[in-house]
Each structure stands twice: as structure tokens, then as C-alpha cells.
CSV table of C-alpha atoms in Angstrom, one decimal:
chain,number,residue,atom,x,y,z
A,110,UNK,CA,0.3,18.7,-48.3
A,111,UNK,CA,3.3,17.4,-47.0
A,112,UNK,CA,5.7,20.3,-48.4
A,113,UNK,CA,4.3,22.8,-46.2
A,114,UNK,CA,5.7,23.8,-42.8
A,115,UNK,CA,3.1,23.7,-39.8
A,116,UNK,CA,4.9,24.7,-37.3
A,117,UNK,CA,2.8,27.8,-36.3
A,118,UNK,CA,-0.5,26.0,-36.9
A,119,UNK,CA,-2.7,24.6,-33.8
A,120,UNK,CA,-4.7,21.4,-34.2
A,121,UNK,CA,-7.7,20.8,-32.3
A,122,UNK,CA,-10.1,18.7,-31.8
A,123,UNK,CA,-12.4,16.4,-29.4
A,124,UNK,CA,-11.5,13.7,-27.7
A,125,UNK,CA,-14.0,11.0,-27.5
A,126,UNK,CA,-14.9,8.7,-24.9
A,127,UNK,CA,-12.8,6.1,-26.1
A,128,UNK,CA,-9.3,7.9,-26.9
A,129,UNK,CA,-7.5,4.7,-27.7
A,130,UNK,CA,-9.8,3.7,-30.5
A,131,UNK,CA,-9.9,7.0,-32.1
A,132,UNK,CA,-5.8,7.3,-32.1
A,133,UNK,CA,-5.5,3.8,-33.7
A,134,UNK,CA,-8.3,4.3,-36.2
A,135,UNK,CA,-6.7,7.9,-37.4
A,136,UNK,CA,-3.8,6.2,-37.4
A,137,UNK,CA,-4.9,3.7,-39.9
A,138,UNK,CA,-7.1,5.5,-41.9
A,139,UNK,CA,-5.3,8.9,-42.2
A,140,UNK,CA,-2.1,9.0,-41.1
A,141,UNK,CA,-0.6,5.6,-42.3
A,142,UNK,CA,-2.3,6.0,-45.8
A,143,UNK,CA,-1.2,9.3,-46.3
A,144,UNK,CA,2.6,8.4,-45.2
A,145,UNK,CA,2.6,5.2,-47.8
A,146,UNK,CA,1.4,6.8,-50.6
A,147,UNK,CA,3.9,9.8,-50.2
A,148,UNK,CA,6.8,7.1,-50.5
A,149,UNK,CA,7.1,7.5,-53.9
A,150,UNK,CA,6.8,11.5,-54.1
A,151,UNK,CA,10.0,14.0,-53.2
A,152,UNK,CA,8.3,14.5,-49.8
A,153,UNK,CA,10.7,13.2,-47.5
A,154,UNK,CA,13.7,15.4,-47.7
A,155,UNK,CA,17.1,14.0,-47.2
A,156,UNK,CA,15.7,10.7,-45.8
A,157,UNK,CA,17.3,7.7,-48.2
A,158,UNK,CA,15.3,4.7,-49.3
A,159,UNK,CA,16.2,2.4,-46.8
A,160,UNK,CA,15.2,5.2,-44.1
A,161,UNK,CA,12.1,4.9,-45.3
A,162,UNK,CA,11.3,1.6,-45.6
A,163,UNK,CA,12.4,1.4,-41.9
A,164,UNK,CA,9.9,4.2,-41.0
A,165,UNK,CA,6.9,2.3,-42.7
A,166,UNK,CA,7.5,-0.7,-41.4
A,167,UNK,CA,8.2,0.3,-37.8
A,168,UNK,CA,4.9,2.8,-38.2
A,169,UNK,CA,3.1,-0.2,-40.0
A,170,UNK,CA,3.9,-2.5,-36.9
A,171,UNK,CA,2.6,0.2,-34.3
A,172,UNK,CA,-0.3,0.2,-36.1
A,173,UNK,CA,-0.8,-3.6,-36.2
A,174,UNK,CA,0.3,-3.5,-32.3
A,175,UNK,CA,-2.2,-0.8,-31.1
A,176,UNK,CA,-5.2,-2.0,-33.1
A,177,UNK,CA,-4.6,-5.7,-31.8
A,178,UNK,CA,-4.2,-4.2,-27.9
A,179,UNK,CA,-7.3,-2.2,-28.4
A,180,UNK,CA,-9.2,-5.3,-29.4
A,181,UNK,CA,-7.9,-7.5,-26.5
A,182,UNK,CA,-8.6,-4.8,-24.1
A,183,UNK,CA,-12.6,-4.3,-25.6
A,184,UNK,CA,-12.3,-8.4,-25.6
A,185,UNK,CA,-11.6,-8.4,-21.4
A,186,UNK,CA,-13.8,-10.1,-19.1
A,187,UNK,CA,-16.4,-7.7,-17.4
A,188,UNK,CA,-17.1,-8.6,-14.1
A,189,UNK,CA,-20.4,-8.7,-13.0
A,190,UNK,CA,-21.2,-5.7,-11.1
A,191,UNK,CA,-23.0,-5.3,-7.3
A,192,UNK,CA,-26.3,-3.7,-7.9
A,193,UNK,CA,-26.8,0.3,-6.6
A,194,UNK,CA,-29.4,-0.7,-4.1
A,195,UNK,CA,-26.6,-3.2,-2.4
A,196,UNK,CA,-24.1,-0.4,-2.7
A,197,UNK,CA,-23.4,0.7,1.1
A,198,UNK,CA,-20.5,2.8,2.4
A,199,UNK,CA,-21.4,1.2,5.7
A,200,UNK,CA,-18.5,-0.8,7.9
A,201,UNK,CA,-18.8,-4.5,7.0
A,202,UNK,CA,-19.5,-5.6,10.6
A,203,UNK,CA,-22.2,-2.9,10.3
A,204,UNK,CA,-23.9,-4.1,7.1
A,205,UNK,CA,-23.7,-7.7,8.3
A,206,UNK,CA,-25.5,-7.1,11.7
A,207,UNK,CA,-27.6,-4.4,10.0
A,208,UNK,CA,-28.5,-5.8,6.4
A,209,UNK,CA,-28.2,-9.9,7.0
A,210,UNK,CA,-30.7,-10.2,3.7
A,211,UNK,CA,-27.4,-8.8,1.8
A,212,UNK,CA,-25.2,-11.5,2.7
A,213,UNK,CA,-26.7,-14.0,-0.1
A,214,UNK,CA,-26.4,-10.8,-2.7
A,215,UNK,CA,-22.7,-10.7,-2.2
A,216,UNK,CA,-22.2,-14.1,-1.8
A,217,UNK,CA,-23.9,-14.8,-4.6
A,218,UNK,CA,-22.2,-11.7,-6.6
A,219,UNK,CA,-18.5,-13.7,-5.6
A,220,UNK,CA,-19.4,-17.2,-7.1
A,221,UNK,CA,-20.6,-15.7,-10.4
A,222,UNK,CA,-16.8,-13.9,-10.5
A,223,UNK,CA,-15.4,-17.6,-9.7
A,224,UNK,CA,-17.6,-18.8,-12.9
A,225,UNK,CA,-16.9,-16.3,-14.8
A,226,UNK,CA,-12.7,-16.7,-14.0
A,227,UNK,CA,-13.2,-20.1,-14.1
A,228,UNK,CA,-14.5,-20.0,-17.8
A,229,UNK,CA,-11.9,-17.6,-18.7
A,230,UNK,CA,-8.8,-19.3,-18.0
A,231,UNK,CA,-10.3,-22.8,-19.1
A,232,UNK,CA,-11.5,-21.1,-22.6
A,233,UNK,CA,-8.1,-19.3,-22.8
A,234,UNK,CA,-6.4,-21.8,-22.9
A,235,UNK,CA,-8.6,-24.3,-25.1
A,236,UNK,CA,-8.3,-21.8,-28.0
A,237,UNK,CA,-4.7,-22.0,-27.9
A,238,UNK,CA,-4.3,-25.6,-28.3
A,239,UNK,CA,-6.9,-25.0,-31.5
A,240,UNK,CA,-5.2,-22.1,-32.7
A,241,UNK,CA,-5.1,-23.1,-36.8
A,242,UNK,CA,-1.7,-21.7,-37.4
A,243,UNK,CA,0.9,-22.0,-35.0
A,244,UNK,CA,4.0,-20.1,-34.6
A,245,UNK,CA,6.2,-17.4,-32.8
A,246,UNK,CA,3.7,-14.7,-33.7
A,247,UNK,CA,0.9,-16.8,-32.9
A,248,UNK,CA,2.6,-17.8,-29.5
A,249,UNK,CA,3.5,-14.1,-28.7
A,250,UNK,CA,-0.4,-12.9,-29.2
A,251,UNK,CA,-1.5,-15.0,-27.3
A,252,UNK,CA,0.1,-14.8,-24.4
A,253,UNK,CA,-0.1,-11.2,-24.9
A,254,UNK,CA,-3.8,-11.3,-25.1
A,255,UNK,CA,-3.8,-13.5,-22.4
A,256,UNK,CA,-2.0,-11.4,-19.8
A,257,UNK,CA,-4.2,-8.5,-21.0
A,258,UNK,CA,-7.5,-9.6,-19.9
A,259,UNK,CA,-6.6,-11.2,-16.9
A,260,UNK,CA,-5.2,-8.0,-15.7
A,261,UNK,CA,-7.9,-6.5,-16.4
A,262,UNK,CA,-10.0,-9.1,-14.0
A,263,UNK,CA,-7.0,-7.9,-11.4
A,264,UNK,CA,-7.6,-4.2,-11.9
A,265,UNK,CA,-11.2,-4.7,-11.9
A,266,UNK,CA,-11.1,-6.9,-8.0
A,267,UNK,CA,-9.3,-3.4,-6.8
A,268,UNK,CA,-12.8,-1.2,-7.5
A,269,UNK,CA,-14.7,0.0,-4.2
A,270,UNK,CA,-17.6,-3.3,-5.3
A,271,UNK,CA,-15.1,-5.8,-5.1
A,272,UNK,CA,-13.5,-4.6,-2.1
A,273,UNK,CA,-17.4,-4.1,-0.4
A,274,UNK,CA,-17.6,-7.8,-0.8
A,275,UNK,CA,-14.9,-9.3,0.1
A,276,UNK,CA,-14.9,-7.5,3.2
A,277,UNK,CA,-18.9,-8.5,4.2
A,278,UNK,CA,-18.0,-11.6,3.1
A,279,UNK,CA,-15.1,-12.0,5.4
A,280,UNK,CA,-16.8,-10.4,8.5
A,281,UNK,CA,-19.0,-13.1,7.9
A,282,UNK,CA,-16.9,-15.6,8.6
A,283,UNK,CA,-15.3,-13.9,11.5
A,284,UNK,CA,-18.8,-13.4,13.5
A,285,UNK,CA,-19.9,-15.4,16.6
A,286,UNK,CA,-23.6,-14.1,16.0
A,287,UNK,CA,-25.8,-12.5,14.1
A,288,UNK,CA,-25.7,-14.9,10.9
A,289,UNK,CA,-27.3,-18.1,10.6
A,290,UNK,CA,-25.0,-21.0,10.8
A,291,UNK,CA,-26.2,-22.1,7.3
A,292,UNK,CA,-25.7,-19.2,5.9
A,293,UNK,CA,-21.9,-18.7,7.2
A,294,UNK,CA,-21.1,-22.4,6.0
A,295,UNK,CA,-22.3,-20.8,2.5
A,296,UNK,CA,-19.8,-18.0,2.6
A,297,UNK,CA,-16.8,-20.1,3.6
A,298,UNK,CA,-17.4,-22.7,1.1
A,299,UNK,CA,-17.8,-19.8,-1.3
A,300,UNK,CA,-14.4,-18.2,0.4
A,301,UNK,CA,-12.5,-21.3,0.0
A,302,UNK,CA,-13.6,-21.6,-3.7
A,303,UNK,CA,-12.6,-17.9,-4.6
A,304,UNK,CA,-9.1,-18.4,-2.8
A,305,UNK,CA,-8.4,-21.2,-5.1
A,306,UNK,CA,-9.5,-18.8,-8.5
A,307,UNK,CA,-7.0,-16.5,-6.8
A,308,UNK,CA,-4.3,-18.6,-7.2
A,309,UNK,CA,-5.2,-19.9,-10.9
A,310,UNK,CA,-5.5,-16.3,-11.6
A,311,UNK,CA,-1.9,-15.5,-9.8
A,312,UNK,CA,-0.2,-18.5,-11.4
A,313,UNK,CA,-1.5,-17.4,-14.7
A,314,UNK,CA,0.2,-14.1,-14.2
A,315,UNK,CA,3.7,-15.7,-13.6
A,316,UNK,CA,3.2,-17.8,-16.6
């Protein structure tokens, strides 16, 4: 009941391991609901009509908003992740002098995150140009969507795996010994590959 003051009452609840989707689907199955059906009762005081018609639509377009974020978010590409036993809080020098059977795990590990960018930003960009109905909206999800998930493939190369790699991987190159030549050419060739998905994935940022 919307004629009843609740100032003095506490609500509480649990928050669930994935906040964001809880908040928009309250939102659209209680709260907007129950807003759009009082539009037509003496529930809203002093507020005139075109109040709140402003009010619905502005709530109505948070909704839209949060539930398409959510799904663009959930829709993110998931890195592949380093495997528990290849986990070491070792120096990089140290794991590759100490542990040179990991070097083709991380290596490895880095050309299936070129792949998978790779495939992201080519598929992106291929549903756009088949997107059925163009326009303004269309345009502005989108690139919305777009910028989105590859930040997410930005926030994920901060994580302590990422960083685990790339710095093996670049001792590697650095070392005079302990690596077989073979094996360094691999790295470099895999280096030079992942500096050049670095600056599809930068240049899709400024876009």
C-alpha cells in the first residue's frame, strides 16, 4: 500500500551472489509493476500528470538500461584461466630456470587469449554489419555492448594469472640460457602476435 508512511520501517534482506541481477529483476517484476499500475489511483500526491508520465518513462528506461548492461556484462568474453597446479608466486626468472616444462603451459595459455580476442573483435563486428534493423538505438547498443566486453578482456589481463604470464613469458625472451633456442623462438613469435591483439584491442577502445 502506497498510502502508508514507512519511514520507521527497516527492510532487509540477502544479497545474492549476483547483486546486479537481483536489483534489475526486482526492479522489473516488483517495483516497476507496482509503480505503473498505481498511475491511475490517487497515490501520488501533488505530482500532476505530466510528472508522472516523466517518472515512468525515465524509471521505464533505467530498467531497459540495467537489464541490457547486465546481459552484456554475463555476455563478456571469459578468458581462459592458468590451471592451479601452474599457479606459482615464484619470481619469473625463478620459474623459468626452475620449471622450464611450464614455459609451453603459458605460452600456450597466451595464444588461446590471442584466439579468443581475435574471434571477439572479428565476430563483433560481423554482427553489426548483419544487424536486421538499423538505427540510432541500434548504433548506440552496440557500441555500448561492444565497449563493455572488451573492457572486461582489459580488466581481466590486470588479474595476478595474466600478469604470471606475461612476466615468464617475457623473462623468456630476455635469458641467454636455460631455455632451449626453439622454445624461445616460440615465445617471441607468440609475443609479437599478442602485441599486435594489444593494439586491435586498444584501437577498439578509442573507437
Amino acid at each position: 500500500k502506497m498510502d502508508i508512511p514507512t519511514e520507521q520501517d527497516i527492510v532487509y534482506g540477502e544479497l545474492s551472489a549476483d547483486p546486479l541481477s537481483s536489483l534489475a529483476s526486482g526492479i522489473a517484476t516488483v517495483f516497476l509493476p507496482m509503480i505503473s499500475e498505481s498511475a491511475s489511483f490517487d497515490a501520488w500526491g501533488l505530482c500532476d500528470v505530466e510528472q508522472r508520465r516523466s517518472f515512468l518513462q525515465a524509471f521505464s528506461k533505467f530498467d531497459y538500461e540495467a537489464r541490457d548492461t547486465i546481459s552484456s556484462m554475463h555476455g563478456g568474453v571469459e578468458l581462459q584461466k592458468l590451471s592451479e597446479q601452474h599457479r606459482l608466486t615464484k619470481n619469473p626468472q625463478d620459474i623459468v630456470r626452475e620449471h622450464p616444462d611450464f614455459i609451453p603451459v603459458y605460452d600456450g595459455l597466451l595464444e588461446k587469449w590471442c584466439q579468443q580476442a581475435e574471434r571477439f573483435l572479428s565476430e563483433s563486428l560481423d554482427n553489426r554489419k548483419e544487424d536486421p534493423e538499423p538505427g540510432p538505438r541500434t548504433e548506440l547498443q552496440f557500441w555500448r555492448s561492444r565497449m563493455q566486453r572488451i573492457t572486461s578482456i582489459t580488466e581481466q589481463l590486470k588479474s595476478a594469472d595474466c600478469r604470471l604470464v606475461f612476466g615468464v613469458l617475457s623473462a623468456v625472451t630476455r635469458v641467454n640460457q636455460d631455455v632451449a633456442q626453439k622454445s624461445k623462438t616460440k615465445v617471441l613469435n607468440t609475443m609479437r602476435h599478442w602485441k599486435q591483439i594489444d593494439v586491435s584491442i586498444t584501437e577498439a577502445l578509442n573507437e
